[in-house]
Coordinates of C-alpha atoms and ligand atoms in Angstrom, one line a residue:
M11 CA 40.1 -55.1 -15.6
S12 CA 41.1 -52.2 -13.3
K13 CA 39.3 -48.9 -14.1
N14 CA 39.7 -45.3 -13.0
V15 CA 36.4 -44.6 -11.1
I16 CA 35.2 -41.2 -9.8
V17 CA 32.8 -41.2 -6.8
I18 CA 30.9 -37.9 -6.4
G19 CA 30.1 -37.3 -2.7
G20 CA 32.0 -38.7 0.3
G21 CA 29.1 -39.4 2.6
I22 CA 28.5 -43.0 3.8
I23 CA 27.2 -44.1 0.4
G24 CA 30.2 -42.6 -1.5
L25 CA 32.8 -44.0 1.0
C26 CA 31.3 -47.5 1.1
S27 CA 31.2 -47.5 -2.8
A28 CA 34.9 -46.4 -2.8
Y29 CA 35.6 -49.2 -0.3
Y30 CA 34.2 -52.0 -2.4
L31 CA 35.5 -50.5 -5.7
N32 CA 39.0 -50.4 -4.2
K33 CA 38.6 -54.0 -2.9
E34 CA 37.8 -55.0 -6.5
G35 CA 41.1 -53.4 -7.7
H36 CA 39.9 -50.2 -9.2
Q37 CA 41.7 -46.8 -8.9
V38 CA 39.1 -44.6 -7.0
T39 CA 38.9 -40.8 -6.6
V40 CA 36.3 -39.3 -4.3
I41 CA 35.2 -35.7 -5.0
D42 CA 33.4 -33.8 -2.3
K43 CA 32.4 -30.2 -2.1
S44 CA 33.1 -30.1 1.6
N45 CA 36.0 -30.9 3.9
M46 CA 34.2 -34.2 4.7
D47 CA 34.0 -33.8 8.4
G48 CA 30.3 -33.3 8.9
G49 CA 26.8 -33.7 7.4
A50 CA 24.1 -36.4 7.6
S51 CA 26.5 -39.4 7.4
Y52 CA 28.5 -38.1 10.5
V53 CA 25.6 -37.0 12.7
N54 CA 22.8 -39.4 12.2
A55 CA 21.5 -41.8 14.9
G56 CA 23.4 -44.7 13.5
Y57 CA 20.5 -47.1 13.4
L58 CA 20.3 -50.0 11.0
S59 CA 16.6 -50.7 11.3
P60 CA 15.0 -53.4 9.2
S61 CA 12.0 -52.8 11.5
H62 CA 11.2 -49.4 10.0
I63 CA 10.4 -50.6 6.6
I64 CA 7.8 -48.1 5.4
P65 CA 9.3 -46.2 2.4
L66 CA 9.3 -42.4 2.2
S67 CA 6.8 -42.5 -0.6
A68 CA 3.8 -43.7 1.4
P69 CA 0.1 -42.5 1.5
G70 CA -0.2 -39.1 3.2
V71 CA 3.4 -38.1 2.6
M72 CA 2.6 -35.7 -0.2
K73 CA 0.4 -33.6 2.0
Q74 CA 3.0 -33.6 4.8
G75 CA 5.8 -33.0 2.2
L76 CA 4.1 -29.8 1.0
K77 CA 4.1 -28.5 4.6
W78 CA 7.7 -29.6 5.0
M79 CA 8.8 -27.9 1.8
F80 CA 8.4 -24.5 3.5
D81 CA 10.4 -25.5 6.6
K82 CA 14.1 -25.8 6.1
S83 CA 14.5 -27.8 9.4
S84 CA 12.0 -30.4 8.4
P85 CA 13.0 -34.1 8.0
L86 CA 12.2 -33.9 4.2
Y87 CA 13.2 -30.5 3.0
I88 CA 13.1 -30.0 -0.8
K89 CA 13.6 -26.5 -2.1
P90 CA 10.4 -25.5 -3.9
R91 CA 11.1 -24.5 -7.5
L92 CA 9.3 -24.3 -10.9
D93 CA 11.8 -26.5 -12.7
P94 CA 10.5 -29.2 -15.2
D95 CA 12.7 -31.9 -13.8
F96 CA 11.5 -31.2 -10.3
L97 CA 7.9 -31.2 -11.4
K98 CA 8.4 -34.5 -13.3
W99 CA 10.0 -36.1 -10.2
S100 CA 7.2 -34.8 -7.9
S101 CA 4.6 -36.3 -10.1
A102 CA 6.4 -39.7 -10.2
F103 CA 6.8 -39.5 -6.4
N104 CA 3.2 -38.8 -5.9
K105 CA 2.2 -41.8 -8.1
S106 CA 4.3 -44.0 -5.8
C107 CA 2.6 -42.9 -2.6
T108 CA 0.2 -45.9 -2.5
D109 CA -0.5 -48.9 -0.2
K110 CA 0.4 -51.2 -3.1
H111 CA 3.8 -49.5 -3.4
V112 CA 4.4 -49.7 0.4
K113 CA 3.6 -53.5 0.3
K114 CA 6.0 -54.0 -2.6
A115 CA 8.8 -51.9 -1.2
A116 CA 8.8 -53.1 2.5
P117 CA 10.4 -56.6 2.0
I118 CA 13.0 -55.0 -0.3
I119 CA 13.9 -52.4 2.4
R120 CA 14.0 -55.1 5.0
D121 CA 16.4 -57.2 2.9
I122 CA 18.7 -54.2 2.2
S123 CA 18.8 -53.3 5.9
V124 CA 19.5 -56.9 7.0
L125 CA 22.2 -57.1 4.3
S126 CA 23.7 -53.8 5.6
Q127 CA 23.8 -55.2 9.1
G128 CA 25.9 -58.2 7.8
L129 CA 28.2 -55.8 5.9
Y130 CA 28.8 -53.8 9.1
D131 CA 30.0 -57.0 10.7
E132 CA 32.1 -57.9 7.7
I133 CA 33.8 -54.5 7.3
K134 CA 34.6 -54.5 11.1
Q135 CA 36.7 -57.7 10.7
G136 CA 39.3 -55.6 8.7
D137 CA 42.5 -54.5 10.5
D138 CA 41.7 -50.8 10.3
F139 CA 38.2 -50.9 12.0
T140 CA 37.2 -50.9 15.6
Y141 CA 34.0 -48.8 15.4
H142 CA 31.2 -49.3 17.8
Y143 CA 28.5 -51.7 16.5
D144 CA 25.7 -52.9 18.9
K145 CA 22.9 -55.4 18.5
K146 CA 20.7 -54.4 21.4
G147 CA 17.6 -53.6 19.3
L148 CA 15.5 -50.4 19.3
F149 CA 13.2 -49.4 22.1
M150 CA 10.5 -47.0 20.9
L151 CA 8.9 -45.1 23.8
C152 CA 5.5 -43.5 23.1
Q153 CA 3.9 -40.7 25.0
T154 CA 0.6 -40.6 23.1
E155 CA -2.0 -43.3 22.1
H156 CA -1.6 -42.2 18.5
M157 CA 2.2 -42.8 18.5
L158 CA 1.7 -46.1 20.2
E159 CA -0.8 -47.2 17.6
E160 CA 1.6 -46.1 14.8
E161 CA 4.5 -48.1 16.3
M162 CA 2.3 -51.1 16.9
K163 CA 1.3 -51.0 13.2
M164 CA 5.0 -50.9 12.4
A165 CA 5.6 -53.8 14.7
E166 CA 2.8 -55.9 13.1
M167 CA 4.3 -55.2 9.7
A168 CA 7.7 -56.2 10.9
Q169 CA 6.4 -59.4 12.4
E170 CA 4.6 -60.3 9.1
L171 CA 8.0 -59.9 7.4
G172 CA 9.6 -62.3 9.9
L173 CA 11.3 -59.7 12.1
E174 CA 11.2 -59.7 15.9
A175 CA 9.2 -56.9 17.5
W176 CA 6.7 -56.7 20.4
E177 CA 4.8 -54.4 22.7
V178 CA 6.2 -53.4 26.1
S179 CA 3.8 -52.3 28.8
P180 CA 4.5 -49.4 31.2
T181 CA 5.1 -52.0 34.0
Q182 CA 7.6 -53.8 31.9
I183 CA 9.3 -50.5 31.0
K184 CA 9.8 -49.9 34.7
E185 CA 11.2 -53.4 35.2
L186 CA 13.6 -52.9 32.3
E187 CA 14.8 -49.5 33.4
P188 CA 14.2 -49.3 37.1
N189 CA 16.6 -46.3 37.7
V190 CA 15.3 -44.1 34.9
E191 CA 12.2 -41.9 35.2
I192 CA 10.4 -42.6 31.9
N193 CA 7.4 -40.6 30.8
A194 CA 5.7 -43.0 28.4
I195 CA 2.3 -44.7 28.1
G196 CA 3.8 -47.7 26.4
A197 CA 6.6 -48.9 24.1
V198 CA 7.5 -51.2 21.3
Y199 CA 10.8 -53.2 21.3
F200 CA 12.3 -54.0 17.9
K201 CA 14.8 -56.7 18.7
C202 CA 15.9 -56.9 15.0
D203 CA 17.6 -53.4 15.0
H204 CA 21.3 -52.6 15.4
H205 CA 23.2 -49.4 15.9
S206 CA 26.6 -47.9 15.4
T207 CA 28.4 -44.6 16.1
P208 CA 28.5 -42.9 12.6
Q209 CA 31.3 -40.5 13.4
E210 CA 33.6 -43.4 14.3
F211 CA 32.6 -45.4 11.3
M212 CA 33.2 -42.5 8.9
Q213 CA 36.6 -41.5 10.4
E214 CA 37.9 -45.0 10.3
M215 CA 36.6 -45.6 6.8
K216 CA 38.2 -42.3 5.6
A217 CA 41.6 -43.3 7.2
H218 CA 41.4 -46.8 5.7
L219 CA 40.6 -45.5 2.2
K220 CA 43.5 -43.0 2.3
K221 CA 45.8 -45.9 3.5
V222 CA 44.8 -48.2 0.6
G223 CA 45.4 -45.4 -2.0
V224 CA 42.0 -43.9 -2.7
N225 CA 42.4 -40.3 -3.8
F226 CA 40.4 -37.5 -2.2
C227 CA 39.6 -34.1 -3.9
L228 CA 38.1 -32.1 -1.1
N229 CA 36.4 -28.7 -1.2
E230 CA 35.7 -29.3 -4.8
A231 CA 32.1 -29.0 -6.0
V232 CA 30.9 -30.9 -9.1
E233 CA 29.2 -28.3 -11.4
D234 CA 28.6 -30.2 -14.6
I235 CA 28.7 -33.7 -16.2
S236 CA 29.2 -34.0 -19.9
L237 CA 28.1 -37.0 -22.0
A238 CA 29.5 -38.4 -25.2
N239 CA 28.0 -41.5 -26.9
R240 CA 25.7 -41.9 -23.8
K241 CA 28.7 -42.2 -21.5
I242 CA 30.1 -39.7 -19.1
S243 CA 33.1 -38.1 -20.7
D244 CA 33.9 -35.2 -18.4
I245 CA 33.2 -34.0 -14.8
K246 CA 33.6 -30.3 -14.3
T247 CA 34.2 -29.0 -10.8
N248 CA 34.9 -25.5 -9.5
K249 CA 38.6 -26.3 -9.6
Q250 CA 39.3 -28.6 -12.6
H251 CA 38.0 -31.2 -15.2
H252 CA 38.1 -35.0 -14.4
T253 CA 37.8 -37.8 -16.9
A254 CA 37.5 -41.5 -15.9
Ligands
LIG27 C1 19.4 -36.3 12.3 C2 19.5 -37.5 11.3 C3 19.3 -38.8 11.9 C4 19.4 -39.9 11.0 N1 19.3 -41.2 11.5 C5 19.5 -42.2 10.7 C6 19.5 -43.6 11.3 O1 19.5 -43.8 12.5 N2 19.7 -44.6 10.4 C7 19.8 -44.4 9.1 O2 19.9 -45.4 8.3 N3 19.7 -43.2 8.5 C8 19.6 -42.1 9.3 N4 19.6 -40.8 8.8 C9 19.8 -40.7 7.3 C10 21.2 -40.9 6.9 O3 22.1 -40.0 7.7 C11 21.4 -40.6 5.4 O4 20.5 -41.4 4.7 C12 22.8 -40.8 4.9 O5 23.8 -40.2 5.7 C13 22.9 -40.4 3.5 O6 24.2 -40.7 3.1 P1 24.7 -40.2 1.7 O7 26.1 -40.6 1.5 O8 23.7 -40.6 0.6 O9 24.6 -38.6 1.7 P2 25.4 -37.5 2.6 O10 25.9 -38.0 3.9 O11 24.5 -36.3 2.6 O12 26.7 -37.2 1.7 C14 26.6 -36.6 0.4 C15 28.0 -35.9 0.2 O13 28.0 -35.4 -1.1 C16 28.6 -34.1 -1.1 N5 28.1 -33.4 -2.3 C17 26.9 -32.9 -2.5 N6 26.8 -32.3 -3.6 C18 28.0 -32.3 -4.2 C19 28.6 -31.7 -5.4 N7 27.9 -31.0 -6.3 N8 29.9 -32.0 -5.6 C20 30.7 -32.7 -4.7 N9 30.2 -33.2 -3.6 C21 28.9 -33.0 -3.3 C22 28.3 -33.5 0.2 O14 29.2 -32.6 0.7 C23 28.3 -34.8 1.1 O15 29.5 -35.0 1.8 C24 19.6 -39.7 9.6 C25 19.7 -38.4 9.1 C26 19.7 -37.3 9.9 C27 19.8 -35.9 9.4

């Protein structure tokens, strides 16, 4: 049965959700507070990396996270605040930062990444898509012993999970890239990784969704969500109310 579905946020997660919901025959509306022409989903490195399978909640991250919390340009910036929901979330996150959790999560992250690689191939078969999608792998060049050790640990973990990755010596780096001056003491090659150009993917996905009738409400920020009988009954934005 076709339903009216509202997707909040038109980053890659929102647009891909809209893509599959539309394919299943639902009437989809995407609400985004921006003009949808920038942000993480447009500017990221485009890597689909089953090799880098250590979850964010890993041992040592809490200590690092506390330092990052006061640096807006850090990779994990969370605005520090004394709000009960935030404190509850921080405590649950802290409890997850264990080796046991890493071991449990790694094969799941690998599976999601490998599945995503397949979906990139599948979506590209559609008439509206020509985005760049390469399967060259990922070459991690290391300038310090510490970084090389860390990448080798990652490679060993990837190998244990059935992924292809191996160490590359400085001589081999020179052979692989004879015309480039590379300042590295060693490298690890993760053959299992793929990459795309996010800007292309996002533009083509947006154009496709508009063509197949997905509705976009841009420059509209969701401010409140109301519940009735444990179901969402109303979504309030800075411009209007939506029901679905
Ligand atoms: C520099 C960089 C490099 C990266 N490289 C990689 C990589 O190589 N591989 C990889 O897998 N990942 C990478 N990432 C991570 C990746 O970009 C993100 O995980 C991904 O883009 C998240 O997508 P998203 O749709 O969840 O969120 P976003 O892209 O952040 O989209 C969220 C959307 O929601 C909208 N929104 C937020 N609040 C509201 C509201 N209240 N009302 C309405 N709309 C709202 C925002 O405007 C935004 O458009 C990288 C990230 C960065 C920053």
